[in-house]
Short mmCIF file of N, CA, C and O in Angstrom, two decimals:
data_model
loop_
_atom_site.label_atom_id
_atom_site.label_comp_id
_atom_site.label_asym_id
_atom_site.label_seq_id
_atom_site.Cartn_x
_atom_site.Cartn_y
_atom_site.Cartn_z
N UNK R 1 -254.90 187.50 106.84
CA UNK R 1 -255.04 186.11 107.20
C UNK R 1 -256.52 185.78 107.35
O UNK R 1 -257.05 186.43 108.25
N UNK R 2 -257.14 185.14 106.85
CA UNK R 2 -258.22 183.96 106.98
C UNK R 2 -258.27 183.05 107.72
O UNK R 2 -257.28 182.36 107.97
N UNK R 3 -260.09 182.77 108.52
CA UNK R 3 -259.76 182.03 109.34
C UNK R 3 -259.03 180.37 108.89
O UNK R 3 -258.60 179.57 109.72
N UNK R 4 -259.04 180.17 107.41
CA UNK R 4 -258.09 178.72 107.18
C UNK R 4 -257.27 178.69 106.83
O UNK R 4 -256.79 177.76 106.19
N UNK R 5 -256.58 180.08 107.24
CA UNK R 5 -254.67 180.42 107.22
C UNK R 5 -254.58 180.10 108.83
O UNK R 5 -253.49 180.48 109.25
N UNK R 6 -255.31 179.58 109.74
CA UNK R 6 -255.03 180.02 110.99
C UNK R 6 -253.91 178.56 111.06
O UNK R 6 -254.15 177.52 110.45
N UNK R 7 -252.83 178.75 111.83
CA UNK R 7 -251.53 177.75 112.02
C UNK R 7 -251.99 176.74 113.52
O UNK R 7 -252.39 177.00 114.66
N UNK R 8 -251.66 175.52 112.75
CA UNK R 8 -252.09 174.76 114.21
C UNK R 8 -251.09 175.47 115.75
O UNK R 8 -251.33 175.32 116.95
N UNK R 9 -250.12 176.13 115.18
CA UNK R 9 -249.53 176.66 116.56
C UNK R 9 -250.27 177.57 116.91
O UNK R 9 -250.12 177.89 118.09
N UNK R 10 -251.23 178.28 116.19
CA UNK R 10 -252.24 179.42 117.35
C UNK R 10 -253.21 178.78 117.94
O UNK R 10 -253.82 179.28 118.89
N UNK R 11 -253.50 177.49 117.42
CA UNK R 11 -254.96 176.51 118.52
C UNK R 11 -254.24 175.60 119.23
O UNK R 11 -254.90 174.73 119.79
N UNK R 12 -252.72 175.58 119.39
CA UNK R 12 -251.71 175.22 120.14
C UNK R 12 -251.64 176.36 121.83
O UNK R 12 -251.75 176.08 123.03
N UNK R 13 -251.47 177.34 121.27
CA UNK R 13 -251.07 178.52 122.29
C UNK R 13 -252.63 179.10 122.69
O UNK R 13 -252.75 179.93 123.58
N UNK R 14 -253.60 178.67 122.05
CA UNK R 14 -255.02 179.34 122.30
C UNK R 14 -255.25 178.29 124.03
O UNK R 14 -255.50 178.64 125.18
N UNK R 15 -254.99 176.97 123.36
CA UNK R 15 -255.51 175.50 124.76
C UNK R 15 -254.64 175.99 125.39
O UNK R 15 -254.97 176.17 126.56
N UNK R 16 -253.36 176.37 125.09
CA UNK R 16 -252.64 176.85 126.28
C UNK R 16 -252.91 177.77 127.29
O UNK R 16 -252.66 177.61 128.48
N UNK R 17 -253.53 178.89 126.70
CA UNK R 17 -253.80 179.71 127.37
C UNK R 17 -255.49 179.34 128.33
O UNK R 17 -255.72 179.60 129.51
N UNK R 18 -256.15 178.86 127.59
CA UNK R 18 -257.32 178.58 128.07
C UNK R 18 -257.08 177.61 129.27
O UNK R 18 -257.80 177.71 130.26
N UNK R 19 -256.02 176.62 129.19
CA UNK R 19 -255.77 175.62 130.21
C UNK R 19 -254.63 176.55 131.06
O UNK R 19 -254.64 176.13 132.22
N UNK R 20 -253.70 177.60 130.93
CA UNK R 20 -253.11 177.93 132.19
C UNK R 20 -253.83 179.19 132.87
O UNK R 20 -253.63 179.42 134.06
N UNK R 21 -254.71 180.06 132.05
CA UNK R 21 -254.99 181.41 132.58
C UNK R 21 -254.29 182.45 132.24
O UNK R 21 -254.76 183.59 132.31
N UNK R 22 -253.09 182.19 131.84
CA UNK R 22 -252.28 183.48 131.27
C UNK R 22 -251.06 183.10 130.33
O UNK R 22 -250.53 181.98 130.30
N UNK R 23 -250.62 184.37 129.43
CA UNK R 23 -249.94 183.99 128.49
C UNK R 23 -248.63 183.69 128.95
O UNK R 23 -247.92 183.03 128.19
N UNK R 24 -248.06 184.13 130.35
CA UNK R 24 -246.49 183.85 130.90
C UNK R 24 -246.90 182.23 130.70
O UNK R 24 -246.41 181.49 129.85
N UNK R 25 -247.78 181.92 131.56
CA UNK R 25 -248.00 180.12 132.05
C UNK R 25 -248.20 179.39 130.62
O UNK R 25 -247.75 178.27 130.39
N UNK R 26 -248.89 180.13 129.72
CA UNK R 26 -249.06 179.01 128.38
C UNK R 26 -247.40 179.24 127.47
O UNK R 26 -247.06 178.40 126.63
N UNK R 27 -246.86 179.97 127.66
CA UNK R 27 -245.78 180.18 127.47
C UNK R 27 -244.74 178.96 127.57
O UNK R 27 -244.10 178.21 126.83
N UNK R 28 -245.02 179.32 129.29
CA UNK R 28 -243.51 178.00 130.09
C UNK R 28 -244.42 176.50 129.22
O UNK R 28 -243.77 175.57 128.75
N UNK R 29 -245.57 176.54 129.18
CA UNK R 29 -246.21 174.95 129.09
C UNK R 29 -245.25 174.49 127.84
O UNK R 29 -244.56 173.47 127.86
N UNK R 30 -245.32 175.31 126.86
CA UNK R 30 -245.45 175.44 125.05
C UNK R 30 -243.82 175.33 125.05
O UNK R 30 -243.29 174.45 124.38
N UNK R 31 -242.91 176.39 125.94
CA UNK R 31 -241.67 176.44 125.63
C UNK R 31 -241.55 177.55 124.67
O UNK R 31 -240.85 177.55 123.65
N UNK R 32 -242.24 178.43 125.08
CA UNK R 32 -242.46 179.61 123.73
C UNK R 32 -242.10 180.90 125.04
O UNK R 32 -241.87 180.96 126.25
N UNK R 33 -242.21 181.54 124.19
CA UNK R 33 -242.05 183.21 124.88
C UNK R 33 -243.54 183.71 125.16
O UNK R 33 -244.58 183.18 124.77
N UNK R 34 -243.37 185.01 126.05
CA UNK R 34 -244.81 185.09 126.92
C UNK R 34 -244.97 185.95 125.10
O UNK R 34 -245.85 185.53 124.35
N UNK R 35 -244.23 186.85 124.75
CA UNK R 35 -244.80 187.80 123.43
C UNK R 35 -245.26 186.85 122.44
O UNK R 35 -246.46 187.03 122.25
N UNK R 36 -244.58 185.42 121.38
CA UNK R 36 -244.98 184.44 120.79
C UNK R 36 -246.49 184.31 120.99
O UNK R 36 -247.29 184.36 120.05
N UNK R 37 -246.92 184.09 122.68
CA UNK R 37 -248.27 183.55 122.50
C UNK R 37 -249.18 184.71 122.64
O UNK R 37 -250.34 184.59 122.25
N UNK R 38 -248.75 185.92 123.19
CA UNK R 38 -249.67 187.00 122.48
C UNK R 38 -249.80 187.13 121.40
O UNK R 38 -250.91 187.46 120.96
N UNK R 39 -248.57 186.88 120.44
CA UNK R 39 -249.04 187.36 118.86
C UNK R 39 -249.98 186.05 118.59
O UNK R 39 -251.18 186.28 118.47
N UNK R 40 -249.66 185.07 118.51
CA UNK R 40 -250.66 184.18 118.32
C UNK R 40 -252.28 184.56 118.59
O UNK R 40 -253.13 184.75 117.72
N UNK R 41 -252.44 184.59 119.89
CA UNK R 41 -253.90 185.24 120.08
C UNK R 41 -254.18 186.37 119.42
O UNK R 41 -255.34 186.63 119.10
N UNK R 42 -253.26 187.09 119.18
CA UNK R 42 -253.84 188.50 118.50
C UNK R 42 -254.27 187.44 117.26
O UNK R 42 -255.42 187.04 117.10
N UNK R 43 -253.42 187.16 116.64
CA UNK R 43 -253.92 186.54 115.21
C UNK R 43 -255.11 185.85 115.37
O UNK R 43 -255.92 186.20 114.51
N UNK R 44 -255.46 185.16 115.99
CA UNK R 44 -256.50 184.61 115.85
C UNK R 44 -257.84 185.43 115.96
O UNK R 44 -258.74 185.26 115.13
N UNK R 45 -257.96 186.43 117.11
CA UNK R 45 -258.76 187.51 117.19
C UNK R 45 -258.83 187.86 116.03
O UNK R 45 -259.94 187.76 115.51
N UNK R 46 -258.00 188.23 115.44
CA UNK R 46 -257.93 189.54 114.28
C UNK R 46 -258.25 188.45 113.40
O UNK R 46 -258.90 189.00 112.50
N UNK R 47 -258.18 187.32 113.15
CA UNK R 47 -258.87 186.63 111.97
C UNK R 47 -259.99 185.85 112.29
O UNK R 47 -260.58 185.10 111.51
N UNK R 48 -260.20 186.00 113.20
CA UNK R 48 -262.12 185.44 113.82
C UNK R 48 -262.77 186.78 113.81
O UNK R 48 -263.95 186.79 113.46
N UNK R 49 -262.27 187.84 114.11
CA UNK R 49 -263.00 189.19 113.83
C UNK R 49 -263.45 189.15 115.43
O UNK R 49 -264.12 190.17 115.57
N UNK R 50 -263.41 188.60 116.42
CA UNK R 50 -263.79 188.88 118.09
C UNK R 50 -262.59 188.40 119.27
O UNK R 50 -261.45 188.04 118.98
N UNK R 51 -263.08 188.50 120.47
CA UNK R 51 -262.09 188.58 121.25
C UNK R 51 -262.13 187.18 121.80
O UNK R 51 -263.24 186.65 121.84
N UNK R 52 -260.89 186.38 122.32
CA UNK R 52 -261.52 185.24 122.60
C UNK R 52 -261.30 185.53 124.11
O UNK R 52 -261.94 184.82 124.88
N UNK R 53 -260.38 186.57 124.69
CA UNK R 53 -260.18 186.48 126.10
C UNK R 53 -260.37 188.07 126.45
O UNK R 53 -260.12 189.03 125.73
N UNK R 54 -260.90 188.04 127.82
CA UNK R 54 -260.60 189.34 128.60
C UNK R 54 -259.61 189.39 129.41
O UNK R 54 -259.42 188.38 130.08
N UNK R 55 -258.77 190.42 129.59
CA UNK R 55 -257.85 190.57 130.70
C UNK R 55 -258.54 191.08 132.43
O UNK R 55 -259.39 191.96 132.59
N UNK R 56 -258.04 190.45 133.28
CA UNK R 56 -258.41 190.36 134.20
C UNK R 56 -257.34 190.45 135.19
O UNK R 56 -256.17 190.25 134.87
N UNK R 57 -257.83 190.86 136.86
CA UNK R 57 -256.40 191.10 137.17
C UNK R 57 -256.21 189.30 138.21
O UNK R 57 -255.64 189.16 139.29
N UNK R 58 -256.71 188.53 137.62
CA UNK R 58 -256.47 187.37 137.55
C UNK R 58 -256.03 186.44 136.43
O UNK R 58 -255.94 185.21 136.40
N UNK R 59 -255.81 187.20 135.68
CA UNK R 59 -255.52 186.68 134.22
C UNK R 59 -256.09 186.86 133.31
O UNK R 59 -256.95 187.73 133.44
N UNK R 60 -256.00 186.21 131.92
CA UNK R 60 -257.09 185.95 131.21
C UNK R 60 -258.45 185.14 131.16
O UNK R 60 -258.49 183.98 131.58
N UNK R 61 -259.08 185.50 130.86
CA UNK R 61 -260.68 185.00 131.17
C UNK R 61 -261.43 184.42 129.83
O UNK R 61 -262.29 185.17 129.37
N UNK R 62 -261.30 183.59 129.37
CA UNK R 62 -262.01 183.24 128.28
C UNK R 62 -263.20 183.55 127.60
O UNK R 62 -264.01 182.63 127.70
N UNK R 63 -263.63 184.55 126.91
CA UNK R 63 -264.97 184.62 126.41
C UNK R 63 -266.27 183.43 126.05
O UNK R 63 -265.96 182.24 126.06
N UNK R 64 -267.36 183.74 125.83
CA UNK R 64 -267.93 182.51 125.19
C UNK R 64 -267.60 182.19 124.22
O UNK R 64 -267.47 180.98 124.07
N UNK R 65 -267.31 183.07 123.10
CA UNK R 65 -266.30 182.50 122.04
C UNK R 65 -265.50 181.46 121.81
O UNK R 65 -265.56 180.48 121.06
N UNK R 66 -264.62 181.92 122.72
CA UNK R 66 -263.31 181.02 123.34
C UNK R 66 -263.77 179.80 123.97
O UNK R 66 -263.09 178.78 123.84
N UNK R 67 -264.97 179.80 124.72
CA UNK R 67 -265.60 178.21 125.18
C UNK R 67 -266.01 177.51 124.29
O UNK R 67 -266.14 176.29 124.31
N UNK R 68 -266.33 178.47 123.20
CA UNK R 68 -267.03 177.41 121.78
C UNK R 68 -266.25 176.78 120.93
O UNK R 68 -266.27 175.63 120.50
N UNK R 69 -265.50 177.79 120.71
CA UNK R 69 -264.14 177.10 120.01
C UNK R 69 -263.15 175.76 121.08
O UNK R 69 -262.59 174.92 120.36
N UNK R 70 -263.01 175.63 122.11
CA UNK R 70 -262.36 174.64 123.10
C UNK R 70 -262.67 173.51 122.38
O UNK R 70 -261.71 172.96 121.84
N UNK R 71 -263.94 172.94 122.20
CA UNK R 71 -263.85 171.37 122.24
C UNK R 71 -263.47 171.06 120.43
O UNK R 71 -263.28 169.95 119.95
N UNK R 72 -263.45 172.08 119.84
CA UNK R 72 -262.83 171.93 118.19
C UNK R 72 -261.13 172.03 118.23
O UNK R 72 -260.31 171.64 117.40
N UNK R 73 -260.99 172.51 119.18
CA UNK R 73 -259.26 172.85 119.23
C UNK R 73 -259.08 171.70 120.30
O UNK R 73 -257.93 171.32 120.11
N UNK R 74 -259.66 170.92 121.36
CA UNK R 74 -259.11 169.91 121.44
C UNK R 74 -259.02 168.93 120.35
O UNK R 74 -257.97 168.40 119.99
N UNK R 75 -260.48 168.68 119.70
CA UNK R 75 -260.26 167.50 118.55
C UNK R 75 -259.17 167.66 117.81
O UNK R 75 -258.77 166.60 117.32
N UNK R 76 -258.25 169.05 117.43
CA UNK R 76 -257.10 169.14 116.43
C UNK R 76 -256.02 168.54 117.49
O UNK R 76 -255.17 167.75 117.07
N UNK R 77 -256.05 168.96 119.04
CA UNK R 77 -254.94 168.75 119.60
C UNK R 77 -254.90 166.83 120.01
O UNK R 77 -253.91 166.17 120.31
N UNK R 78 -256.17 166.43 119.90
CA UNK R 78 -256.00 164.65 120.20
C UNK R 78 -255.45 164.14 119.01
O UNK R 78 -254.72 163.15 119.00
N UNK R 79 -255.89 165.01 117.63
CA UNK R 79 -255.77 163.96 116.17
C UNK R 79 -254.40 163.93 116.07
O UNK R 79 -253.85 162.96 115.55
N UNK R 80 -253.34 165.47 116.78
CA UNK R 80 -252.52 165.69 116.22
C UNK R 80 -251.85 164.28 117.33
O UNK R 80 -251.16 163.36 116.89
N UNK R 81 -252.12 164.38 118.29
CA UNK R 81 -251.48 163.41 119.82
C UNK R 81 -251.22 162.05 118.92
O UNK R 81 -250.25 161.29 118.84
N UNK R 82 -253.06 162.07 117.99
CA UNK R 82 -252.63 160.61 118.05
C UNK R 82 -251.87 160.37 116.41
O UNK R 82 -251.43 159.27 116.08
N UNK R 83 -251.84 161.17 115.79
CA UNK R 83 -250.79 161.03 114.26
C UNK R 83 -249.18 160.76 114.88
O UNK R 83 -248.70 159.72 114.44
N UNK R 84 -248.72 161.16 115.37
CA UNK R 84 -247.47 161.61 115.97
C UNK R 84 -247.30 159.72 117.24
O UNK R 84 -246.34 159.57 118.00
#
């Protein structure tokens, strides 16, 4: 996978996770399973080639990566708000 194979459901489950802290909570948000939004993040890792989160025993922790990418994965998540 390439990063422009990436599926709007992994920058779906990425804000999720970045907005709850962990994959159970972006899970319940999404209506998905806690494993669903791990594979998602794996995919995206594995096709950005870095990590976007650390595990923590507070959750996940967002890398700088993961802060850089935020305000591009909101613009997909408003365009999509406002097509729909």
């Amino acid at each position: 996978m390439s990063k422009l194979d990436l599926s709007w459901d992994f920058y779906r489950s990425f804000l999720a996770v970045l907005r709850e802290g962990s994959l159970s909570a972006a899970a319940r948000e999404l209506g998905l399973t806690q494993p669903t939004i791990g594979r998602h993040i794996d995919a995206m890792e594995a096709s950005l080639g870095y990590p976007l989160f650390v595990r923590s025993p507070h959750g996940l922790l967002p890398t700088e990566a993961a802060l850089a990418l935020r305000p591009y994965a909101e613009t997909l998540s408003a365009t999509s708000a406002a097509l729909l």
